[in-house]
Amino acid sequence: MASISMPESHDWLSESARQRVQRRHAADKRMRLYGLAAIGLAIGLLGVLLVSLILSGYTAFVQTKVPLQVTVSPEQVKPDNLERGNYRKLVRDAFLDLMPVEMSRSEQRDYLSMLSSGAPFLLRDRVLADPSLVGQTVEIMAPLADPMDQFHKGIIPRDVPEEQRRVNDVQIGYYDQLVAEGLVSTPFNWALFFSPDSRFPELAGLAGALVGSFYALLVCFLISFPVGIAAAIYLEEFARKNRWSDLIEVNINNLAAVPSVVFGLLGLAVFLGFFGLPRSAPLVGGMVLSLMTLPTIIIATRAALKAVPPSIREAAFGIGASRHQVVTHHVLPLALPGILTGTIIGLAQALGETAPLLLIGMNAFITSAPGGLTDPATALPTQIFIWADSPERGFVARTSAAILVLIGFLIIMNAIAIFLRQKLERKW
Amino acid sequence: MSEVEPMQVSAGELARAAQNAVQAEAQPTAHARVAARDVNVYYGENHALKHVDIDIYNNEVVSFIGPSGCGKSTFLRCLNRMNDVIEGCRVTGEIMLDNQDIYSRDLDVVQLRARVGMVFQKPNPFPKSIYDNIAYGPRLHGIAAGKSELDDIVEVSLSKAGLWEEVKDRLKEPGTGLSGGQQQRLCIARAIAVNPEVILMDEPCSALDPIATAKIEELIDELRQNFTIVIVTHSMQQAARVSQRTAFFHLGTLVEWGETEQIFTKPRDERTQGYITGRFG
């Protein structure tokens, strides 16, 4: 043992020591730079995504329209059969009134195709909502057809050969005249939020998808919130720790990692195939989504329950509270902020989930907002999927706009989660 | 410790212990409120507490002393079956509270914990108002018949815990906003609000400063009039100051128990002697 000895002394000011300090400082600095670079890259990519979405999507938030003075004549629209009135003719006549010039047949066809084919439906809806309009003159803001809309927004360029654009020179002539008279305007496109889907991009909106997503999330919440919390409470507060509880825990964690398309197949086979529930229904969508949200909520709830200090449980037990009183009076209220945060994040994930909804048919073309849980519907992500698949130019901008709406909802939900956590969480 | 101190307990404290002993003897009718016979506790394979026999008498303070890990807290937690909550814990033997076996099937553990209150090492008020902290137990067990009765219980409990004067104007404020010593007295008030027969205290002063400790010790002495108190402590001085009887635990066995004065002056077992003179522990 005598051969081993500590060094006599260490020179903290030697050259090698100084170099070591320098190397350490440099390493610290490098470490920080790597981190900064990673964060910069992440934020940069996010910025690129958002900017490209906004650039391609902002035009969908306004819609090119012309005001039409339509006289709802009782000859075309019979008061006793409002549904079957000839609104098409009324709108055409009103649109032709805007351009009091001689037209050949083909010029007239070109001119009339500048107006959205959906304009008669707008008039019909107005009249159906207020039958007293028959015999009067109403003003409707009629959207222009998609090519004119794109032309007005500058997406279809003017200075290319006629055969390379979907707007011909005759139409441009009429368009310039309409603009000169100050008839063409681009008001905010409320139809994007309040109209259902349509074959015509200038009429298509997200109402059906928003309502469908809302119903699906409602079902998802109603199933996964109580079941998830009950399961987590049982596992955390009541279950004995043994091989079975370990097995359950591993399986729940695995469930959280199962690809969502698998849940969609399960929903297709079980909910639609075996139980015969309706296709494309938000009810089934919500049930499938709740399968995905459940593990998230269970894991978040268990973490929140674990975070409640054991001293609170002991205090309550010590005063003679039973297990369920300890849980309901003390543990659960203290864990609630964490549970709510986890739930909202789980629902936000469910809101963006596409694959399982595709498999149960929530990507159908549906032109009315669902009136109930079993009506066919789309959801936000599947609506994006449908629009992204559509060939019309107008759907390009609308797809980006729909993505922005979806991202907006996700940001709002996450902000609520953060707010709840800040507001309710106790500091120990 | 390099040098063995002859005695860690001062003469004044011994005198106090002697006085306590006189008081203990002055109660010839004292019967064993709690009687433990051959109590064993296992944590899984670990035999944590071995063959403990002890009697705890009415209106007395009994202190459990001993080095860390000796089983004194484990035994304390047997007395209100708090060990039930711990997984893998098994208790054998017999513990009688007023001649009723507390581990028998007929006995409701929740009622037992109301009858045998507990104060913990770290003050653990509920994150609720001071009023609700006290009122929780009475509400739970239906002790108060109405709002005014509940108000009375809160006032009496806080008064008994010596806290009423300090908090009577802020009963709606959270209990967690009080100082450490006040929190611990709040916990004591919470325990006595359900009018228990026995109060168990698990090192109630270990997280407190000396002034707060002195207040709690005074309080324990006063509470003795109405309750039977069992206190686990690491401080032999505290045991000598507050208790009439002392039990010394070592390595999971109850080495000896008796009047506090006797334990500190004429211990029968040399392990006790070794511990109180500071040779180990």
XYZ file of C-alpha atoms in Angstrom:
709
model
C 0.000 0.000 0.000
C 2.866 2.297 0.619
C 3.605 2.499 -3.105
C 0.315 4.340 -3.731
C 0.305 8.017 -2.958
C -1.624 11.142 -3.832
C 0.196 13.714 -6.003
C 2.066 16.164 -3.809
C 0.164 19.145 -5.119
C -1.795 20.243 -8.157
C -0.871 23.427 -9.949
C -4.185 25.117 -10.806
C -2.394 27.832 -12.773
C -0.218 25.638 -15.001
C -0.407 25.852 -18.779
C -2.138 22.450 -19.067
C -4.716 23.494 -16.490
C -5.380 26.714 -18.377
C -5.841 24.788 -21.610
C -8.223 22.389 -19.906
C -10.349 25.282 -18.713
C -10.368 26.748 -22.208
C -11.397 23.460 -23.751
C -14.207 23.119 -21.224
C -15.502 26.606 -21.960
C -15.379 25.921 -25.680
C -17.298 22.681 -25.189
C -19.955 24.503 -23.156
C -20.305 27.086 -25.876
C -20.539 24.433 -28.598
C -23.241 22.626 -26.659
C -25.298 25.801 -26.426
C -24.824 26.512 -30.123
C -26.007 23.037 -31.099
C -29.151 23.604 -29.064
C -29.762 27.021 -30.555
C -29.219 25.684 -34.053
C -31.714 22.884 -33.460
C -34.338 25.283 -32.136
C -33.669 27.696 -34.986
C -34.114 24.904 -37.506
C -37.388 23.779 -35.915
C -38.817 27.278 -35.777
C -37.572 27.991 -39.297
C -39.306 24.922 -40.720
C -42.490 25.823 -38.887
C -42.217 29.330 -40.286
C -41.734 28.034 -43.832
C -44.808 25.847 -43.435
C -46.971 28.649 -42.085
C -45.774 31.222 -44.613
C -46.335 28.906 -47.572
C -49.809 28.026 -46.261
C -50.707 31.668 -45.770
C -49.332 32.669 -49.169
C -51.314 30.006 -50.989
C -54.359 30.158 -48.735
C -55.048 33.811 -48.051
C -56.932 34.329 -51.327
C -59.577 31.834 -50.192
C -60.585 34.130 -47.344
C -62.086 36.614 -49.817
C -64.490 35.857 -52.659
C -65.006 37.775 -55.909
C -68.660 38.784 -56.147
C -71.060 40.929 -58.183
C -74.315 42.377 -56.895
C -77.418 41.181 -58.758
C -80.818 42.855 -58.677
C -83.128 39.896 -59.064
C -86.843 40.360 -59.538
C -88.490 37.257 -58.169
C -91.411 37.084 -60.587
C -94.357 34.892 -59.548
C -94.404 33.366 -63.036
C -91.011 31.728 -62.525
C -91.417 31.023 -58.811
C -94.869 29.771 -57.845
C -95.661 30.739 -54.253
C -97.193 27.295 -53.680
C -94.086 25.493 -54.957
C -91.089 27.559 -53.969
C -88.677 24.642 -54.153
C -89.158 24.084 -57.869
C -89.007 27.694 -59.078
C -86.877 28.602 -62.069
C -84.257 30.504 -60.110
C -81.669 29.811 -62.786
C -83.521 31.962 -65.296
C -84.068 34.748 -62.749
C -80.389 34.924 -61.919
C -79.350 34.729 -65.561
C -81.664 37.579 -66.489
C -80.357 39.667 -63.615
C -76.764 38.968 -64.615
C -77.504 39.833 -68.265
C -79.023 43.142 -67.080
C -75.556 44.112 -65.821
C -74.237 44.049 -69.395
C -76.743 45.809 -71.672
C -74.937 45.136 -74.944
C -75.679 42.999 -77.996
C -74.185 39.516 -77.670
C -73.984 36.629 -80.036
C -75.067 33.226 -78.710
C -71.501 32.132 -77.999
C -70.660 35.476 -76.407
C -73.715 35.153 -74.191
C -72.670 31.614 -73.215
C -69.187 32.846 -72.337
C -70.629 35.756 -70.384
C -73.099 33.634 -68.428
C -70.417 31.079 -67.523
C -68.596 33.886 -65.688
C -71.217 33.661 -62.940
C -71.058 30.822 -60.457
C -73.449 27.998 -61.284
C -74.306 28.012 -57.593
C -75.772 31.522 -57.664
C -79.370 30.273 -58.268
C -79.136 28.195 -55.086
C -78.246 31.305 -53.080
C -81.389 32.977 -54.416
C -83.466 29.863 -53.731
C -82.250 29.698 -50.134
C -83.111 33.370 -49.670
C -86.617 32.889 -51.027
C -87.223 29.688 -49.094
C -86.205 31.448 -45.914
C -88.513 34.397 -46.655
C -91.413 33.521 -49.021
C -92.655 37.117 -48.948
C -89.821 37.993 -51.372
C -91.852 36.578 -54.288
C -92.859 39.457 -56.507
C -90.178 41.740 -55.148
C -86.691 42.675 -56.225
C -83.865 41.374 -54.046
C -80.195 42.122 -54.190
C -77.893 39.119 -53.846
C -74.138 39.144 -53.849
C -73.476 36.412 -56.387
C -70.012 34.860 -56.499
C -68.258 34.741 -59.846
C -67.271 31.346 -61.212
C -63.956 29.886 -60.101
C -61.906 30.867 -63.221
C -63.064 34.499 -62.944
C -62.404 34.458 -59.204
C -58.877 33.194 -59.835
C -58.444 35.734 -62.636
C -59.556 38.575 -60.409
C -57.165 37.468 -57.699
C -54.333 37.423 -60.250
C -53.729 33.693 -59.989
C -54.708 33.202 -63.648
C -52.458 35.666 -65.511
C -53.764 37.979 -68.230
C -50.634 38.115 -70.413
C -50.473 34.545 -71.642
C -51.904 33.158 -74.903
C -55.636 32.624 -74.733
C -55.463 28.827 -75.133
C -53.268 28.549 -72.026
C -55.762 30.070 -69.630
C -59.265 29.100 -68.589
C -60.563 32.621 -69.139
C -60.997 33.619 -72.787
C -60.558 37.084 -74.273
C -64.329 37.649 -74.577
C -64.743 37.035 -70.860
C -61.843 39.345 -70.054
C -63.560 42.041 -72.103
C -66.809 41.693 -70.125
C -64.865 41.404 -66.865
C -63.027 44.685 -67.563
C -66.365 46.348 -68.220
C -67.815 45.045 -64.944
C -64.737 46.261 -63.064
C -64.958 49.662 -64.766
C -68.523 50.008 -63.495
C -67.329 49.190 -59.982
C -69.483 46.088 -59.745
C -66.779 43.569 -58.846
C -65.819 43.427 -55.174
C -64.040 40.944 -52.899
C -65.771 40.851 -49.513
C -64.672 38.495 -46.739
C -65.600 34.948 -47.631
C -67.962 33.943 -44.807
C -69.073 31.050 -46.983
C -65.751 29.393 -46.180
C -66.991 28.875 -42.611
C -70.772 28.783 -42.990
C -71.335 26.853 -46.219
C -71.076 23.100 -46.632
C -68.944 21.418 -49.246
C -69.702 21.904 -52.944
C -68.481 20.824 -56.358
C -67.936 24.515 -57.137
C -64.934 25.862 -55.269
C -66.443 29.361 -55.098
C -69.304 27.915 -53.038
C -67.477 25.262 -51.032
C -67.131 25.854 -47.305
C -66.100 24.089 -44.143
C -69.422 24.139 -42.283
C -70.002 20.420 -42.759
C -66.462 19.578 -41.724
C -66.543 21.892 -38.686
C -69.834 20.458 -37.441
C -68.672 16.925 -38.222
C -65.414 17.454 -36.352
C -67.318 18.994 -33.444
C -69.688 16.030 -33.180
C -66.868 13.521 -33.529
C -64.820 15.271 -30.836
C -67.887 15.466 -28.606
C -68.421 11.720 -28.880
C -64.699 11.161 -28.422
C -64.685 13.312 -25.272
C -67.827 11.748 -23.811
C -66.342 8.276 -24.200
C -62.661 8.756 -23.479
C -62.825 11.305 -20.638
C -64.874 9.288 -18.111
C -63.460 5.922 -19.177
C -59.892 7.206 -19.220
C -60.149 8.831 -15.801
C -61.879 5.836 -14.259
C -59.245 3.481 -15.660
C -56.404 5.711 -14.473
C -57.891 6.052 -10.986
C -58.316 2.317 -10.706
C -54.771 1.613 -11.882
C -53.190 4.343 -9.781
C -55.229 4.254 -6.563
C -56.818 0.850 -6.228
C -55.012 -1.816 -8.233
C -52.388 -3.900 -6.482
C -49.041 -3.771 -8.189
C -48.504 -7.231 -9.604
C -47.863 -8.979 -12.885
C -51.357 -8.170 -14.146
C -51.107 -4.454 -13.473
C -47.685 -4.428 -15.156
C -49.186 -6.181 -18.169
C -52.015 -3.652 -18.356
C -49.596 -0.764 -18.053
C -47.364 -2.056 -20.846
C -50.395 -2.582 -23.054
C -51.749 0.905 -22.467
C -48.385 2.378 -23.391
C -48.325 0.187 -26.492
C -51.843 1.255 -27.385
C -50.665 4.862 -27.436
C -48.092 3.918 -30.060
C -50.400 1.954 -32.370
C -50.648 3.622 -35.819
C -53.973 5.357 -36.181
C -54.863 3.583 -39.406
C -55.045 0.369 -37.395
C -57.719 1.895 -35.177
C -59.563 2.845 -38.353
C -59.486 -0.768 -39.553
C -60.735 -1.865 -36.156
C -63.583 0.634 -36.344
C -64.414 -0.525 -39.850
C -64.457 -4.185 -38.842
C -66.145 -3.862 -35.466
C -68.299 -0.733 -35.404
C -69.412 -0.831 -39.043
C -69.029 -4.494 -39.896
C -70.130 -6.184 -36.702
C -72.417 -3.679 -35.029
C -73.711 -2.256 -38.291
C -73.395 1.388 -37.302
C -73.877 3.931 -40.105
C -71.015 4.772 -42.427
C -69.452 8.260 -42.482
C -71.150 9.133 -39.186
C -69.503 11.400 -36.597
C -70.716 8.901 -33.978
C -68.453 6.179 -35.350
C -65.693 8.704 -36.051
C -65.797 9.793 -32.419
C -65.770 6.197 -31.210
C -62.698 5.391 -33.297
C -60.964 8.582 -32.214
C -61.723 7.806 -28.576
C -59.770 4.555 -28.948
C -56.767 6.710 -29.800
C -57.416 9.347 -27.173
C -57.970 6.848 -24.343
C -54.330 5.881 -23.797
C -53.274 9.541 -23.919
C -55.845 10.460 -21.276
C -55.037 7.438 -19.109
C -51.314 8.181 -19.183
C -51.817 11.906 -18.492
C -54.282 11.205 -15.683
C -51.996 8.679 -14.040
C -49.124 11.159 -14.165
C -51.355 13.841 -12.638
C -52.530 11.477 -9.882
C -48.952 10.440 -9.156
C -47.978 14.086 -8.814
C -50.376 14.614 -5.898
C -48.156 14.422 -2.823
C -48.645 11.238 -0.758
C -48.835 13.401 2.368
C -52.272 14.614 1.261
C -53.484 11.052 0.908
C -52.045 10.167 4.317
C -53.680 13.187 5.905
C -57.062 12.189 4.531
C -56.641 8.506 5.418
C -55.461 9.516 8.881
C -58.650 11.403 9.584
C -60.798 8.473 8.557
C -61.543 9.055 4.905
C -62.237 5.948 2.880
C -60.403 5.265 -0.332
C -63.058 6.724 -2.554
C -63.371 9.786 -0.309
C -59.622 10.328 -0.470
C -59.789 10.151 -4.243
C -62.894 12.256 -4.837
C -62.318 14.869 -2.102
C -58.598 15.378 -2.384
C -56.621 13.596 -5.055
C -58.903 14.187 -8.015
C -59.421 17.947 -7.482
C -55.672 18.399 -7.120
C -54.973 16.332 -10.216
C -57.671 17.974 -12.312
C -55.475 20.603 -14.047
C -53.131 17.886 -15.261
C -56.041 15.697 -16.323
C -57.691 18.518 -18.262
C -54.435 19.434 -19.946
C -53.882 15.847 -21.021
C -57.455 15.551 -22.222
C -57.290 18.675 -24.344
C -54.016 17.596 -25.885
C -55.522 14.183 -26.591
C -58.544 15.824 -28.226
C -56.289 18.110 -30.251
C -54.520 15.016 -31.571
C -57.885 13.473 -32.378
C -58.961 16.642 -34.195
C -56.051 16.330 -36.603
C -56.357 12.583 -37.103
C -57.169 11.601 -40.698
C -56.431 7.966 -41.399
C -59.047 6.301 -39.158
C -61.742 8.639 -40.469
C -60.884 7.767 -44.072
C -61.410 4.105 -43.308
C -64.877 4.606 -41.870
C -65.920 6.759 -44.804
C -65.807 10.250 -43.370
C -64.229 11.429 -46.636
C -67.515 11.255 -48.525
C -68.754 14.170 -50.622
C -71.513 15.632 -48.483
C -73.205 18.912 -49.368
C -74.994 19.612 -46.108
C -73.832 19.961 -42.544
C -74.776 16.950 -40.424
C -77.878 17.460 -38.311
C -77.046 14.741 -35.821
C -74.522 12.174 -34.708
C -75.566 9.547 -37.234
C -75.830 11.813 -40.298
C -73.045 11.394 -42.826
C -70.371 14.027 -42.371
C -66.787 14.910 -43.032
C -64.257 16.218 -40.561
C -61.678 18.988 -40.918
C -58.714 16.776 -41.817
C -60.737 14.623 -44.218
C -62.194 17.755 -45.839
C -58.640 18.910 -46.436
C -57.933 15.503 -47.918
C -60.944 15.796 -50.262
C -60.098 19.327 -51.367
C -56.456 18.501 -51.909
C -57.655 15.796 -54.295
C -59.890 18.131 -56.320
C -58.604 19.417 -59.676
C -60.205 22.916 -59.703
C -57.825 25.814 -59.148
C -60.018 27.295 -56.442
C -59.550 24.251 -54.226
C -55.796 24.828 -54.023
C -56.277 28.010 -52.038
C -59.183 26.502 -50.144
C -57.070 23.507 -49.086
C -54.464 25.826 -47.598
C -57.196 27.902 -45.974
C -58.737 24.787 -44.433
C -55.326 23.739 -43.113
C -54.947 27.197 -41.578
C -58.366 26.822 -39.937
C -57.375 23.411 -38.562
C -54.069 24.752 -37.278
C -55.970 27.683 -35.751
C -58.209 25.294 -33.820
C -55.211 23.255 -32.677
C -53.459 26.396 -31.451
C -56.595 27.494 -29.609
C -56.962 24.098 -27.923
C -53.321 23.971 -26.899
C -53.536 27.538 -25.630
C -56.504 26.555 -23.478
C -54.490 23.623 -22.130
C -51.561 25.880 -21.265
C -53.891 28.462 -19.735
C -55.574 25.827 -17.549
C -52.235 24.479 -16.440
C -50.949 27.936 -15.511
C -54.197 28.968 -13.881
C -55.121 25.889 -11.865
C -51.917 24.085 -11.116
C -50.773 24.304 -7.517
C -47.244 24.970 -6.522
C -46.117 22.697 -3.696
C -19.224 11.504 17.791
C -15.728 11.240 19.077
C -16.477 11.361 22.768
C -19.211 9.594 24.639
C -21.372 12.012 26.536
C -22.361 10.715 29.899
C -26.048 11.618 29.576
C -27.864 13.462 26.842
C -30.835 14.305 29.019
C -30.374 17.222 31.391
C -31.193 17.174 35.072
C -34.140 19.523 34.628
C -35.678 17.310 32.044
C -35.234 14.317 34.329
C -36.984 16.162 37.104
C -39.805 16.807 34.703
C -39.881 13.141 33.807
C -40.018 12.248 37.497
C -42.943 14.580 37.924
C -44.651 12.966 34.966
C -44.108 9.599 36.567
C -45.783 10.771 39.773
C -48.746 11.884 37.725
C -48.835 8.512 36.041
C -48.893 6.720 39.394
C -51.530 9.061 40.707
C -54.000 7.410 38.357
C -54.509 4.003 39.813
C -57.643 3.422 37.779
C -55.762 3.846 34.501
C -56.555 0.846 32.348
C -54.809 -0.131 29.167
C -56.512 1.770 26.401
C -54.433 0.042 23.797
C -52.961 -3.380 24.380
C -50.657 -4.956 21.819
C -49.767 -8.635 22.051
C -47.138 -10.378 19.923
C -47.381 -7.882 17.069
C -45.257 -8.701 14.015
C -45.006 -6.637 10.867
C -43.590 -7.877 7.579
C -42.801 -5.745 4.559
C -42.729 -8.460 1.948
C -39.972 -10.801 3.182
C -38.574 -8.290 5.603
C -39.569 -8.943 9.217
C -39.721 -5.312 10.301
C -41.262 -5.613 13.747
C -40.866 -8.611 16.025
C -43.094 -9.771 18.875
C -44.090 -6.440 20.357
C -46.095 -6.448 23.599
C -47.054 -3.115 25.099
C -49.894 -1.433 26.992
C -50.819 2.186 26.454
C -52.760 3.771 29.277
C -55.522 6.302 29.349
C -54.636 9.993 29.442
C -50.945 9.362 29.209
C -48.301 10.356 26.761
C -46.204 7.444 25.605
C -43.120 8.128 23.576
C -41.456 5.657 21.253
C -37.730 6.204 20.927
C -34.983 4.369 19.125
C -32.537 4.694 16.278
C -33.713 5.141 12.694
C -35.252 2.041 11.168
C -35.957 0.445 14.548
C -39.657 -0.038 13.838
C -41.126 2.628 16.097
C -42.970 4.399 13.278
C -44.027 1.068 11.831
C -45.589 0.103 15.134
C -47.243 3.497 15.470
C -48.843 3.042 12.083
C -50.175 -0.348 13.154
C -52.256 1.350 15.816
C -54.556 3.010 13.259
C -53.872 0.497 10.488
C -52.194 3.079 8.274
C -49.938 0.217 7.212
C -52.904 -1.216 5.324
C -52.283 1.413 2.683
C -48.727 0.202 2.099
C -48.492 -2.585 -0.415
C -46.863 -5.822 0.713
C -47.255 -5.000 4.399
C -48.572 -7.758 6.669
C -49.399 -7.474 10.355
C -49.889 -10.425 12.723
C -50.699 -10.500 16.406
C -53.358 -8.683 18.318
C -53.912 -5.007 19.012
C -56.833 -4.241 21.301
C -58.387 -0.784 21.464
C -60.823 -0.678 24.374
C -60.868 -4.487 24.385
C -61.731 -4.647 20.710
C -59.328 -6.197 18.241
C -58.620 -3.513 15.658
C -57.545 -6.098 13.100
C -60.768 -8.093 13.415
C -63.038 -8.338 10.432
C -65.982 -6.668 12.174
C -64.094 -3.462 12.717
C -64.373 -0.751 10.080
C -60.923 0.632 9.401
C -62.286 4.044 8.463
C -64.005 4.396 11.832
C -60.857 3.184 13.544
C -58.866 6.001 11.958
C -61.380 8.492 13.233
C -61.046 7.017 16.727
C -57.271 6.923 16.505
C -56.166 10.231 15.016
C -52.772 10.845 13.500
C -50.372 13.749 13.140
C -47.581 13.323 10.649
C -43.908 14.205 10.521
C -44.320 16.889 7.897
C -47.251 19.257 8.405
C -49.737 18.237 5.731
C -52.739 20.551 5.786
C -55.170 20.092 2.915
C -54.852 22.801 0.259
C -58.165 24.214 1.465
C -59.160 26.947 3.871
C -58.252 26.720 7.552
C -61.937 26.252 8.355
C -62.364 23.443 5.842
C -59.240 21.716 7.110
C -60.826 21.369 10.545
C -64.368 20.840 9.346
C -63.442 18.056 6.935
C -63.335 15.253 9.518
C -66.553 16.201 11.367
C -68.361 16.545 8.033
C -67.059 13.177 6.911
C -68.270 11.372 9.996
C -71.451 13.371 10.482
C -70.307 14.651 13.849
C -71.776 18.145 13.549
C -75.546 18.501 13.307
C -75.508 21.877 11.630
C -73.524 24.865 10.559
C -73.404 26.438 14.018
C -72.309 23.179 15.615
C -69.605 22.840 12.993
C -68.478 26.398 13.722
C -68.245 25.448 17.394
C -66.217 22.345 16.643
C -63.815 24.395 14.530
C -63.393 27.001 17.244
C -62.943 24.472 20.049
C -60.502 22.370 18.060
C -58.412 25.370 17.069
C -58.511 26.657 20.645
C -57.385 23.302 22.017
C -54.548 23.343 19.511
C -53.640 26.870 20.655
C -54.209 28.290 17.210
C -57.587 30.038 17.549
C -56.235 33.436 18.548
C -53.794 33.428 15.633
C -56.197 32.418 12.886
C -59.699 33.388 14.025
C -59.797 36.347 11.615
C -58.638 34.403 8.589
C -60.460 31.102 8.698
C -61.212 31.391 4.978
C -57.559 31.649 4.047
C -55.711 28.550 2.856
C -54.167 26.381 5.558
C -51.042 26.031 3.474
C -50.336 29.744 3.957
C -49.545 29.318 7.661
C -46.038 28.924 9.066
C -44.660 25.434 9.637
C -45.454 25.394 13.351
C -48.920 26.794 12.788
C -49.531 24.206 10.080
C -48.587 21.421 12.463
C -50.941 22.788 15.123
C -53.596 23.013 12.431
C -53.012 19.338 11.730
C -53.343 18.583 15.440
C -56.572 20.592 15.540
C -57.775 18.663 12.510
C -57.047 15.391 14.293
C -58.849 16.372 17.511
C -61.851 17.791 15.644
C -63.260 14.270 15.241
C -62.777 13.704 18.988
C -60.492 10.685 18.774
C -59.649 8.449 21.740
C -55.986 8.153 20.884
C -53.760 10.550 18.956
C -50.690 9.190 17.224
C -47.888 11.619 16.466
C -45.095 10.586 14.136
C -42.141 12.865 14.920
C -44.445 15.886 14.930
C -41.653 18.372 15.609
C -38.894 17.120 13.357
C -39.676 19.720 10.664
C -40.097 22.602 13.127
C -37.858 25.187 14.731
C -37.242 25.126 18.524
C -39.881 27.752 19.355
C -42.583 25.978 17.368
C -41.414 22.721 18.929
C -41.821 24.127 22.419
C -45.372 25.183 21.600
C -46.273 21.744 20.295
C -44.787 20.114 23.389
C -46.853 22.360 25.642
C -49.862 21.483 23.588
C -49.208 17.758 23.917
C -49.095 18.147 27.671
C -52.457 19.916 27.682
C -54.051 17.449 25.309
C -53.165 14.637 27.693
C -56.156 15.695 29.841
C -58.563 14.539 27.152
C -56.682 12.160 24.918
C -54.256 9.291 25.028
C -51.206 10.253 23.045
C -48.501 8.169 21.430
C -45.555 10.103 20.060
C -42.607 8.876 18.059
C -39.587 11.086 18.557
C -35.918 11.172 17.721
C -35.229 13.539 20.560
C -34.706 11.876 23.922
C -35.044 15.271 25.543
C -38.477 15.597 24.020
C -39.429 12.119 25.214
C -38.334 13.039 28.708
C -40.172 16.364 28.627
C -43.558 15.257 27.339
C -44.099 11.598 28.121
C -45.099 9.608 31.181
C -43.989 6.344 29.673
C -41.297 5.572 27.148
C -40.738 2.566 24.937
C -37.353 1.889 23.420
C -37.238 0.065 20.088
C -34.135 -1.402 18.535
C -33.778 -3.435 15.317
C -37.456 -4.220 15.163
C -37.887 -5.344 18.754
C -39.356 -3.496 21.679
C -36.358 -3.649 24.018
C -38.063 -2.255 27.071
C -40.814 0.094 28.100
C -41.816 1.670 31.364
C -42.056 4.948 33.177
C -40.041 7.598 31.431
C -37.976 8.357 34.529
C -37.055 4.741 34.966
C -36.061 4.353 31.313
C -33.783 7.364 31.456
C -32.269 6.744 34.877
C -32.318 3.008 35.508
C -32.698 1.251 32.169
C -32.853 -2.501 32.623
C -31.348 -3.351 29.249
C -27.852 -2.372 28.275
C -29.011 -1.513 24.722
C -31.295 1.122 26.234
C -28.420 2.308 28.356
C -26.238 2.520 25.282
C -28.799 4.477 23.306
C -29.720 7.049 25.938
C -26.082 7.715 26.706
C -25.421 8.283 23.029
C -23.221 5.297 22.383
C -25.212 4.530 19.235
C -28.199 5.863 17.447
